[in-house]
């Protein structure tokens, strides 16, 4: 069980065993899973705002805890050090975006991904100013986001998550971000990299938004 | 009277009927999305996710419920049903004012008012028309014959009367008819609108929790309901486990709540999933209007409207799932939205669970029971046997272990007849009706 959380559940049962503290691996695994879910939110037949919000809040909680024990900073430093050429697929906006200088001290916020996930829902209320401001931070937007962790065993839940991901999803993202030379990365490549044995596996998050890609390709 | 004379364990629930496909191959269209008795209990409405032009093995729409006194042979007294060709998320009946019945249905964005009428006679004996409705050659008509009404099989008809559209940007999760019978509310993830039943081109926004910057969004509206007899009062629940009670007399925009109901967090049970499992999936006032019930992932809570600090009663639906939350997060079951309902005299509450189990909690007798809706237990008038989940240690005979539970078989929607011990329980694509053996 994971010890840290924000909300309520008063248990009136004395029989419940005290939850064990989450290991860093468990916490990382939960973070990975949550980020995948947020990505896949775009692809659901019926996008569910409540679900997206709950998952995003979970990511925030993990990030807060990791910031407190210093592991978040370690991770972002590792990312910066492992900066790959721009022909890899993106999504560091998740971590690198700092909309508020005051918040920068507290660590980057994963709001951007969440914010843009919600933008899709609103047809008539597109905030064009917001898109424009994202374009300004173009330098920070692109990069590679990799979480490196010791390889877990094959994960049937992840396999199921990716089982019907459409490969053209990644192609479209490539095209829209102008990275024609990017290697095609199908769903099974991602799966493979996650469930590899005996080597460090890396995990790429692909960030895709209907609204912001226009901003990026038309600076 | 429902619930009187003994605890819920004294009631022997019998299978009455089941509707829907027998096989497990469930099409998206067949998934039952809502079940609702009307105020007299004579009619039962169901909705599913199917859109128009979808074949419907599940009889969606409205059907007449058999009153207990008429239950002679359940299998032969087929309930007449009609199909409403709609994707339906929620249905709410209007209180009956005259012979016709009205209900409100909603899909993701649009609400519709339907008039439900029953026909048990039809005119026969036209000699101006052929059987198929074509007019006969007037030269062949030699007599004057007046058509007469003859009895026919009961038929239920629905016709759309009003369409309330274009007021919601986000997906509608609730509709609720006011006790004034003139207005109703509709709620989506971020806003609640007030409508007049007669006016379709205008609605009033009464709650708006959308932040200026969507990136700051951390909480959504999950359910809303009008008080059963105070026409100025309504509640709405949130994904953070809070319930806000609002008084429409206080101001036009009810962003300021009159009361906020929230239970303090138990520090011993905190986890990364605490917020998700505290998210309220349903809120229902008691018939009396004195209490309200909320459903979150693991429990049902009863709140006294006069006490905001904590619920007066808490019932654990499936506490054995607490140690499985990570897996349930992985497979998304943790986001399942279970509903709950009261019996007619507010003495028993009911809600669904997994493995096609559903649970009843008797508030007075402090008893609870777990029952199962399955084809195997579905012989006419066969009594449902209580089920038990084994949470650890040695599994007794007839118990089922937590790891054997089928999480694809979930009962999200249940309904209780307003007057009698008759319940409607929806599995994914089947509708079960059970009733008290005494009936």
XYZ file of C-alpha atoms in Angstrom:
658
model
C 0.000 0.000 0.000
C 1.129 3.531 -0.596
C 1.239 5.676 2.499
C 0.908 9.188 1.229
C -2.359 10.637 0.017
C -4.536 13.685 0.340
C -8.041 12.588 0.954
C -10.480 10.945 3.149
C -11.428 7.518 4.284
C -12.254 7.049 7.895
C -11.937 3.412 8.689
C -13.959 2.150 11.560
C -12.387 -1.246 11.398
C -9.555 -2.025 13.714
C -8.754 -5.115 11.695
C -7.218 -3.330 8.755
C -3.475 -3.805 8.684
C -1.504 -0.587 8.606
C -0.511 0.163 5.026
C 3.109 -0.533 4.222
C 5.182 2.317 2.918
C 5.486 2.405 -0.851
C 8.854 1.521 -2.198
C 10.364 3.955 -4.679
C 9.848 1.323 -7.337
C 6.165 0.994 -6.564
C 5.810 4.735 -6.591
C 7.634 5.038 -9.885
C 5.506 2.289 -11.345
C 2.384 4.091 -10.275
C 3.671 7.292 -11.835
C 4.401 5.523 -15.115
C 0.988 3.916 -15.144
C -0.718 7.210 -14.420
C 1.096 9.027 -17.180
C 0.164 6.349 -19.682
C -3.430 6.627 -18.599
C -3.389 10.365 -19.098
C -2.020 9.901 -22.574
C -4.623 7.338 -23.407
C -7.363 9.633 -22.139
C -7.159 11.313 -25.502
C -7.872 8.080 -27.239
C -10.893 6.993 -25.299
C -14.075 6.819 -27.283
C -15.742 8.804 -24.552
C -13.196 11.074 -22.907
C -13.954 11.252 -19.247
C -13.057 14.493 -17.510
C -13.566 13.135 -14.012
C -11.201 10.266 -14.641
C -8.575 12.570 -16.148
C -8.761 14.894 -13.165
C -8.413 12.057 -10.674
C -5.423 10.600 -12.476
C -3.781 14.011 -12.792
C -4.275 14.609 -9.084
C -2.627 11.270 -8.386
C 0.349 12.274 -10.499
C 0.565 15.516 -8.570
C 0.551 13.697 -5.253
C 3.363 11.445 -6.356
C 5.313 14.377 -7.654
C 4.863 16.216 -4.361
C 6.129 13.282 -2.382
C 9.031 12.734 -4.736
C 9.902 16.405 -4.522
C 9.956 16.224 -0.761
C 12.399 13.365 -0.624
C 14.499 14.740 -3.422
C 13.892 12.016 -5.966
C 11.986 14.288 -8.316
C 14.950 16.581 -8.689
C 17.197 13.582 -9.329
C 14.880 12.425 -12.053
C 14.713 15.755 -13.819
C 18.474 16.064 -13.656
C 18.827 12.638 -15.193
C 16.504 13.720 -17.965
C 18.474 16.824 -18.670
C 21.692 14.824 -18.755
C 20.196 12.246 -21.063
C 18.851 14.856 -23.464
C 18.368 13.108 -26.749
C 18.407 14.655 -30.185
C 15.235 16.385 -31.230
C 14.199 13.565 -33.481
C 12.845 11.587 -30.572
C 9.256 11.963 -29.615
C 8.216 14.405 -26.992
C 6.616 15.092 -23.798
C 8.764 16.885 -21.403
C 6.171 19.600 -21.206
C 4.861 17.452 -18.471
C 7.872 18.175 -16.331
C 9.634 21.157 -17.749
C 6.821 23.580 -17.986
C 6.955 26.272 -15.402
C 4.141 28.687 -15.843
C 4.751 30.413 -12.561
C 8.220 31.516 -11.509
C 7.249 31.170 -7.864
C 6.264 27.610 -8.471
C 9.598 26.873 -10.049
C 11.143 26.632 -6.644
C 8.687 23.974 -5.646
C 9.315 21.899 -8.681
C 7.697 21.653 -12.046
C 4.008 21.072 -12.251
C 2.403 18.437 -14.389
C -0.540 20.660 -15.036
C 0.177 21.300 -18.666
C -0.637 17.838 -19.820
C -3.750 17.889 -17.765
C -4.761 21.333 -18.899
C -4.522 20.471 -22.523
C -6.308 17.211 -22.013
C -9.233 19.271 -20.798
C -9.010 21.705 -23.688
C -10.238 19.032 -26.034
C -13.529 18.919 -24.277
C -14.360 22.491 -24.996
C -15.298 23.140 -28.546
C -16.517 26.660 -28.253
C -14.347 27.883 -25.446
C -10.889 27.505 -26.917
C -8.553 29.861 -25.253
C -6.416 31.120 -28.048
C -4.299 33.244 -25.739
C -3.262 30.181 -23.892
C -2.133 28.496 -27.076
C -0.087 31.506 -28.009
C 1.705 31.575 -24.696
C 2.626 27.963 -25.060
C 4.270 28.745 -28.348
C 6.575 31.168 -26.581
C 8.018 28.462 -24.429
C 8.891 26.499 -27.470
C 12.435 25.810 -26.402
C 11.363 24.007 -23.295
C 8.527 22.138 -24.871
C 10.446 19.650 -26.875
C 12.704 17.103 -25.434
C 12.680 13.574 -24.330
C 11.110 12.349 -21.204
C 12.553 9.125 -20.004
C 12.005 7.359 -16.792
C 14.694 4.821 -16.218
C 14.117 2.137 -13.716
C 15.115 -1.445 -13.180
C 13.097 -3.672 -15.427
C 9.944 -4.989 -13.923
C 8.452 -8.288 -15.020
C 6.155 -8.377 -17.987
C 3.130 -6.398 -17.113
C -0.123 -7.801 -18.414
C -2.017 -4.648 -17.507
C 0.298 -2.535 -19.637
C 0.044 -5.024 -22.434
C -3.665 -4.681 -22.314
C -3.398 -0.925 -22.231
C -1.420 -0.949 -25.441
C -3.172 -3.797 -27.124
C -5.366 -1.633 -29.260
C -3.303 1.497 -29.541
C -3.320 2.590 -33.090
C 0.160 2.989 -34.503
C -0.948 5.858 -36.692
C -1.356 7.897 -33.508
C 2.378 8.205 -33.278
C 2.769 8.934 -36.951
C 0.372 11.835 -36.792
C 2.202 13.308 -33.863
C 5.458 13.017 -35.770
C 4.023 14.763 -38.760
C 2.435 17.564 -36.811
C 5.544 18.358 -34.877
C 7.537 18.534 -38.067
C 9.833 15.708 -37.171
C 9.623 13.786 -40.354
C 12.773 11.876 -39.694
C 11.633 10.566 -36.379
C 11.758 6.827 -36.077
C 8.362 5.272 -36.115
C 7.549 3.959 -32.744
C 4.646 1.619 -32.686
C 2.826 0.542 -29.592
C 4.734 -2.679 -29.323
C 8.070 -0.898 -29.320
C 6.959 0.995 -26.295
C 5.724 -2.152 -24.661
C 8.974 -3.889 -25.353
C 10.984 -1.144 -23.825
C 8.861 -1.293 -20.713
C 8.991 -4.970 -20.123
C 12.533 -5.718 -21.056
C 14.621 -7.938 -18.932
C 18.180 -7.574 -17.947
C 18.697 -4.023 -19.119
C 17.571 -0.594 -18.137
C 14.208 0.005 -19.722
C 13.160 3.420 -20.749
C 9.750 4.797 -21.169
C 8.778 7.482 -23.580
C 5.686 9.486 -23.155
C 4.210 10.921 -26.248
C 2.270 14.050 -25.721
C -0.340 14.930 -28.204
C -2.908 17.629 -28.117
C -5.340 18.802 -30.734
C -5.007 22.414 -29.733
C -1.413 22.953 -28.899
C 0.145 21.254 -31.883
C -1.163 24.028 -34.071
C 0.551 26.503 -31.819
C 3.797 24.607 -32.045
C 3.898 24.219 -35.762
C 2.901 27.807 -36.360
C 5.167 29.810 -34.097
C -44.764 -1.714 3.068
C -41.251 -2.269 1.991
C -38.876 -3.157 4.781
C -41.451 -3.393 7.546
C -41.751 -6.377 9.797
C -38.180 -7.463 10.003
C -34.657 -6.828 8.876
C -33.534 -7.280 5.321
C -32.343 -10.771 6.206
C -35.936 -11.740 6.906
C -36.965 -10.894 3.394
C -36.662 -13.787 1.013
C -35.820 -12.389 -2.360
C -37.094 -14.439 -5.275
C -36.232 -14.278 -8.873
C -39.046 -12.806 -10.919
C -37.681 -12.214 -14.376
C -34.672 -11.357 -16.439
C -34.404 -9.501 -19.706
C -31.528 -9.392 -22.072
C -29.097 -11.479 -24.033
C -28.055 -14.786 -22.612
C -24.572 -14.862 -23.972
C -21.752 -12.892 -22.488
C -20.782 -11.201 -25.687
C -21.717 -7.673 -24.817
C -21.940 -4.987 -27.434
C -21.449 -1.423 -26.271
C -25.007 -0.714 -27.315
C -26.399 -3.280 -24.930
C -24.888 -1.910 -21.763
C -27.628 -0.860 -19.405
C -26.980 2.665 -18.223
C -29.925 3.460 -16.002
C -32.895 1.866 -14.232
C -35.735 3.831 -12.698
C -39.179 3.081 -11.266
C -41.794 5.774 -11.658
C -43.429 7.268 -8.561
C -46.278 4.781 -8.419
C -44.024 1.847 -9.163
C -46.137 0.770 -12.087
C -43.601 1.554 -14.716
C -39.916 0.765 -14.976
C -37.667 2.618 -17.357
C -34.282 1.439 -18.518
C -31.753 3.068 -20.741
C -28.709 1.788 -22.483
C -25.739 3.094 -24.344
C -27.053 2.161 -27.752
C -27.764 4.945 -30.156
C -30.550 5.125 -32.669
C -30.712 2.442 -35.316
C -29.027 -0.057 -33.053
C -30.638 -3.439 -32.642
C -31.638 -3.836 -29.026
C -31.765 -7.283 -27.539
C -32.173 -5.598 -24.174
C -35.610 -4.075 -24.102
C -34.700 -0.522 -23.436
C -37.432 1.904 -22.809
C -40.397 1.695 -20.561
C -42.207 -1.337 -19.337
C -45.120 -1.969 -17.082
C -44.205 -3.529 -13.795
C -46.301 -6.338 -12.518
C -47.940 -5.512 -9.214
C -47.340 -8.276 -6.669
C -50.994 -9.219 -6.406
C -51.099 -10.052 -10.062
C -48.055 -12.288 -10.003
C -49.443 -15.683 -10.897
C -47.022 -16.988 -13.423
C -44.116 -14.626 -13.924
C -42.857 -16.191 -17.091
C -46.098 -15.806 -18.993
C -47.003 -12.290 -17.877
C -44.582 -10.579 -20.159
C -44.116 -6.968 -19.371
C -44.888 -4.869 -22.364
C -42.085 -2.605 -23.273
C -41.364 -0.038 -25.863
C -38.098 1.150 -27.243
C -36.830 4.647 -27.067
C -34.163 4.939 -29.730
C -31.700 6.956 -27.739
C -28.409 6.760 -26.017
C -29.527 7.288 -22.479
C -27.372 8.115 -19.481
C -30.040 8.961 -16.945
C -33.800 8.796 -16.669
C -35.980 10.593 -14.172
C -39.728 10.316 -13.956
C -41.881 13.348 -13.354
C -44.484 13.088 -10.625
C -47.728 12.070 -12.215
C -50.213 14.875 -12.718
C -52.771 13.259 -15.000
C -53.313 10.069 -16.894
C -50.151 10.442 -18.891
C -46.680 9.817 -17.519
C -43.700 11.933 -18.344
C -40.035 11.245 -17.997
C -36.829 13.106 -18.643
C -33.951 11.338 -20.301
C -30.487 12.601 -20.984
C -27.547 11.625 -23.106
C -24.192 13.381 -22.864
C -25.378 16.782 -24.000
C -29.134 16.895 -24.497
C -32.142 16.336 -22.287
C -35.508 15.240 -23.616
C -38.960 15.154 -22.129
C -41.045 12.148 -23.144
C -44.717 11.493 -22.786
C -45.408 7.885 -21.943
C -48.845 6.574 -22.696
C -50.332 3.155 -22.619
C -52.738 1.777 -25.041
C -54.770 -1.321 -24.437
C -57.473 -0.832 -27.080
C -57.425 -0.112 -30.725
C -60.090 0.850 -33.186
C -61.117 -1.931 -35.520
C -63.682 -2.362 -38.188
C -62.840 0.286 -40.694
C -64.449 -0.523 -43.979
C -62.891 2.428 -45.772
C -59.427 1.006 -45.538
C -57.755 -2.290 -46.245
C -55.884 -4.176 -43.552
C -52.657 -2.508 -44.510
C -54.125 0.984 -44.334
C -54.647 1.678 -47.998
C -57.916 3.265 -48.886
C -60.340 1.053 -50.709
C -61.914 2.003 -53.973
C -65.018 3.978 -52.923
C -67.109 2.043 -55.427
C -66.605 -1.118 -53.420
C -67.910 0.400 -50.208
C -71.595 -0.329 -49.851
C -72.284 0.015 -46.159
C -71.622 2.561 -43.438
C -69.675 0.983 -40.621
C -68.422 2.734 -37.473
C -65.144 1.345 -36.088
C -65.231 0.052 -32.523
C -62.509 -0.159 -29.895
C -61.408 -3.668 -29.169
C -58.967 -4.773 -26.470
C -55.452 -5.445 -27.554
C -52.199 -6.392 -25.892
C -51.024 -3.564 -23.697
C -48.663 -1.306 -25.540
C -46.553 1.438 -24.085
C -45.741 4.380 -26.293
C -43.318 7.222 -25.861
C -43.269 10.425 -27.797
C -40.738 13.214 -27.386
C -42.319 16.411 -26.209
C -39.437 18.763 -25.512
C -35.775 18.890 -26.359
C -33.456 20.830 -24.060
C -30.223 21.250 -25.942
C -27.050 23.284 -26.201
C -26.663 24.135 -22.552
C -23.830 21.776 -21.654
C -20.248 21.822 -22.827
C -19.256 18.875 -20.680
C -20.911 15.498 -20.258
C -24.156 15.512 -18.325
C -24.004 13.200 -15.310
C -27.280 14.008 -13.534
C -30.784 15.301 -13.968
C -33.207 15.888 -11.147
C -36.824 17.018 -11.158
C -37.792 19.632 -8.599
C -40.635 19.023 -6.178
C -42.355 22.051 -7.673
C -42.831 19.936 -10.807
C -42.038 22.980 -12.881
C -38.276 23.018 -12.929
C -35.431 20.562 -13.066
C -31.658 20.686 -12.909
C -29.043 19.156 -15.156
C -25.443 18.772 -14.072
C -22.265 18.179 -16.034
C -18.680 17.913 -14.818
C -18.343 21.613 -14.120
C -21.745 23.272 -14.213
C -25.310 22.888 -13.070
C -28.199 24.418 -15.000
C -31.780 25.057 -13.968
C -34.559 24.579 -16.517
C -38.241 25.214 -16.697
C -39.947 22.144 -18.118
C -41.922 24.312 -20.509
C -39.021 26.380 -21.812
C -36.436 24.762 -24.005
C -34.448 27.670 -25.348
C -33.201 29.012 -22.055
C -31.646 27.672 -18.896
C -30.100 29.323 -15.877
C -26.647 28.457 -14.694
C -26.762 27.975 -10.934
C -23.382 26.381 -10.226
C -20.139 26.904 -12.092
C -16.893 25.450 -10.784
C -14.880 25.850 -13.925
C -11.609 27.594 -13.102
C -10.441 30.475 -15.304
C -7.406 28.449 -16.100
C -8.346 24.881 -16.867
C -4.924 23.765 -15.780
C -5.976 24.527 -12.229
C -8.855 22.102 -12.395
C -8.645 19.571 -9.588
C -12.263 18.813 -8.774
C -15.391 18.022 -10.807
C -19.079 17.637 -10.102
C -20.078 13.988 -10.014
C -23.803 14.035 -9.143
C -26.600 16.410 -8.212
C -30.122 16.109 -6.877
C -33.006 18.284 -5.765
C -34.386 17.895 -2.268
C -37.579 15.789 -2.401
C -39.773 18.401 -0.764
C -37.848 21.657 -0.388
C -37.985 23.128 -3.846
C -35.223 25.646 -3.129
C -32.645 23.089 -2.005
C -30.330 20.849 -3.968
C -27.036 19.066 -3.384
C -24.093 18.241 -5.572
C -21.204 15.896 -4.935
C -17.624 16.106 -6.102
C -14.690 13.964 -7.069
C -12.997 14.945 -3.801
C -15.676 13.360 -1.663
C -17.526 16.500 -0.657
C -21.219 17.250 -0.864
C -22.446 20.810 -1.083
C -25.985 21.760 -0.215
C -27.239 24.920 -1.886
C -30.223 27.143 -1.319
C -31.458 28.862 -4.459
C -33.049 31.609 -2.414
C -29.668 32.813 -1.230
C -28.418 33.966 -4.598
C -28.848 33.426 -8.290
C -25.505 31.726 -8.664
C -25.094 29.080 -6.014
C -21.327 28.904 -6.006
C -21.453 29.606 -2.285
C -22.838 26.572 -0.573
C -25.107 26.716 2.443
C -23.618 23.557 3.862
C -20.677 21.391 2.998
C -20.579 17.770 4.044
C -17.169 16.235 4.324
C -15.726 13.495 6.470
C -12.255 14.053 7.876
C -9.547 11.895 6.424
C -8.358 8.887 8.354
C -4.593 9.304 8.544
C -4.114 5.564 9.004
C -5.688 4.749 5.697
C -4.085 7.297 3.466
C -2.640 6.206 0.171
C -2.149 7.543 -3.312
C -5.612 6.194 -4.046
C -7.357 7.926 -1.168
C -8.759 10.705 -3.261
C -9.940 8.452 -6.059
C -11.819 6.150 -3.731
C -13.364 9.092 -1.930
C -14.857 10.413 -5.171
C -18.621 10.258 -4.837
C -20.346 8.398 -7.652
C -23.956 8.908 -6.543
C -25.991 10.992 -4.124
C -29.621 10.286 -3.240
C -31.930 11.968 -0.787
C -34.077 9.729 1.386
C -37.785 9.842 0.584
C -38.321 11.721 3.835
C -35.810 14.382 2.865
C -34.099 14.180 6.216
C -31.105 12.164 5.077
C -28.989 11.760 2.031
C -26.906 8.818 0.946
C -23.615 8.942 -0.909
C -21.718 6.164 -2.641
C -17.972 6.209 -2.979
C -15.810 3.387 -4.226
C -15.783 1.239 -1.114
C -18.697 2.426 0.990
C -22.164 3.861 1.323
C -22.657 6.730 3.753
C -25.814 8.146 5.234
C -25.726 11.826 6.169
C -28.075 13.734 8.394
C -28.671 17.068 6.678
C -28.232 18.749 10.021
C -24.713 17.449 10.522
C -21.966 18.359 8.127
C -18.971 17.002 9.962
C -19.411 13.313 9.386
C -21.966 10.766 8.191
C -24.310 9.212 10.716
C -23.904 5.766 9.209
C -21.229 4.131 7.064
C -21.609 0.775 5.382
C -18.699 -1.075 3.828
C -19.693 -2.474 0.485
C -16.549 -4.436 -0.352
C -13.811 -3.454 2.058
C -11.797 -6.484 0.933
C -10.927 -4.477 -2.178
C -8.878 -1.957 -0.183
C -5.770 -4.079 -0.468
C -6.314 -4.454 -4.230
C -6.570 -0.794 -5.117
C -3.426 -0.766 -7.210
C -4.705 -3.546 -9.466
C -8.091 -1.894 -9.630
C -6.380 1.324 -10.657
C -4.472 -0.538 -13.333
C -7.563 -2.094 -14.858
C -9.596 1.101 -14.359
C -12.192 -0.546 -12.143
C -11.400 2.016 -9.490
C -13.205 4.546 -11.670
C -16.438 2.544 -11.813
C -19.404 4.637 -10.800
C -21.744 2.661 -8.600
C -25.183 3.997 -7.809
C -27.252 3.434 -4.686
C -30.912 3.557 -3.759
C -33.302 3.664 -0.826
C -36.276 1.392 -0.281
C -39.731 2.925 0.008
C -39.637 3.685 3.719
C -35.916 4.537 3.917
C -35.146 1.588 6.178
C -32.920 -0.316 3.744
C -30.365 0.879 1.210
C -28.971 -1.044 -1.728
C -25.971 -0.793 -3.995
C -24.071 -2.952 -6.452
C -20.640 -4.538 -6.446
C -18.563 -6.890 -8.616
C -19.134 -10.470 -9.638
C -22.780 -9.488 -10.179
C -23.171 -9.141 -6.449
C -25.364 -6.503 -4.916
C -25.642 -5.517 -1.289
C -28.441 -4.402 0.986
C -27.978 -2.674 4.326
C -30.792 -2.540 6.844
C -30.380 0.605 8.850
C -32.650 -0.329 11.713
C -31.743 -3.939 12.257
C -28.083 -3.393 11.459
C -28.053 -6.299 9.072
C -26.572 -6.605 5.643
C -26.816 -9.182 2.914
C -24.989 -9.946 -0.316
C -26.997 -11.395 -3.194
C -26.128 -12.347 -6.730
C -27.876 -11.678 -10.013
C -27.058 -14.549 -12.290
C -28.749 -16.798 -14.793
C -27.893 -19.838 -12.700
C -30.034 -18.599 -9.842
C -32.840 -17.621 -12.129
C -35.537 -20.215 -11.868
C -39.000 -18.775 -11.359
C -39.617 -17.979 -7.735
C -36.330 -19.511 -6.655
C -35.103 -17.852 -3.495
C -31.788 -16.046 -3.674
C -29.181 -17.434 -1.371
C -26.981 -14.963 0.478
C -23.426 -14.898 -0.836
C -20.223 -14.362 1.042
C -16.771 -13.282 0.016
C -13.938 -14.960 1.817
C -11.413 -12.355 2.811
C -8.658 -14.493 4.147
C -7.879 -17.724 5.842
C -9.789 -20.831 5.110
C -12.468 -20.537 2.496
C -15.700 -22.119 3.553
C -17.945 -23.980 1.184
C -20.058 -21.651 -0.959
C -17.805 -18.737 -0.204
C -15.960 -17.065 -3.006
C -12.450 -15.772 -2.602
C -11.540 -12.212 -3.481
C -9.199 -13.347 -6.229
C -11.973 -15.265 -7.946
C -14.238 -12.283 -8.279
C -15.081 -11.310 -11.824
C -14.494 -7.580 -12.111
C -16.106 -7.452 -15.532
C -19.411 -8.380 -13.981
C -20.397 -5.211 -12.217
C -23.746 -4.034 -10.990
C -23.729 -0.259 -11.254
C -27.483 0.413 -11.399
C -30.201 -0.785 -9.070
C -33.694 0.478 -8.312
C -36.218 -0.223 -5.568
C -39.973 -0.080 -6.079
C -41.352 2.893 -4.139
C -44.004 0.876 -2.305
C -43.228 -2.824 -2.418
C -40.301 -5.151 -2.052
C -39.602 -5.357 -5.753
C -36.146 -4.511 -7.024
C -34.618 -4.086 -10.443
C -30.935 -4.937 -10.752
C -28.942 -4.293 -13.903
C -25.909 -6.370 -14.737
C -23.903 -5.254 -17.739
C -26.511 -6.212 -20.269
C -29.263 -7.973 -18.381
C -32.051 -6.603 -16.256
C -33.152 -8.743 -13.299
C -36.298 -8.232 -11.314
C -36.572 -9.772 -7.867
C -39.398 -9.646 -5.407
C -40.226 -10.616 -1.880
C -41.499 -14.177 -1.631
C -44.407 -12.970 0.456
C -45.736 -11.131 -2.565
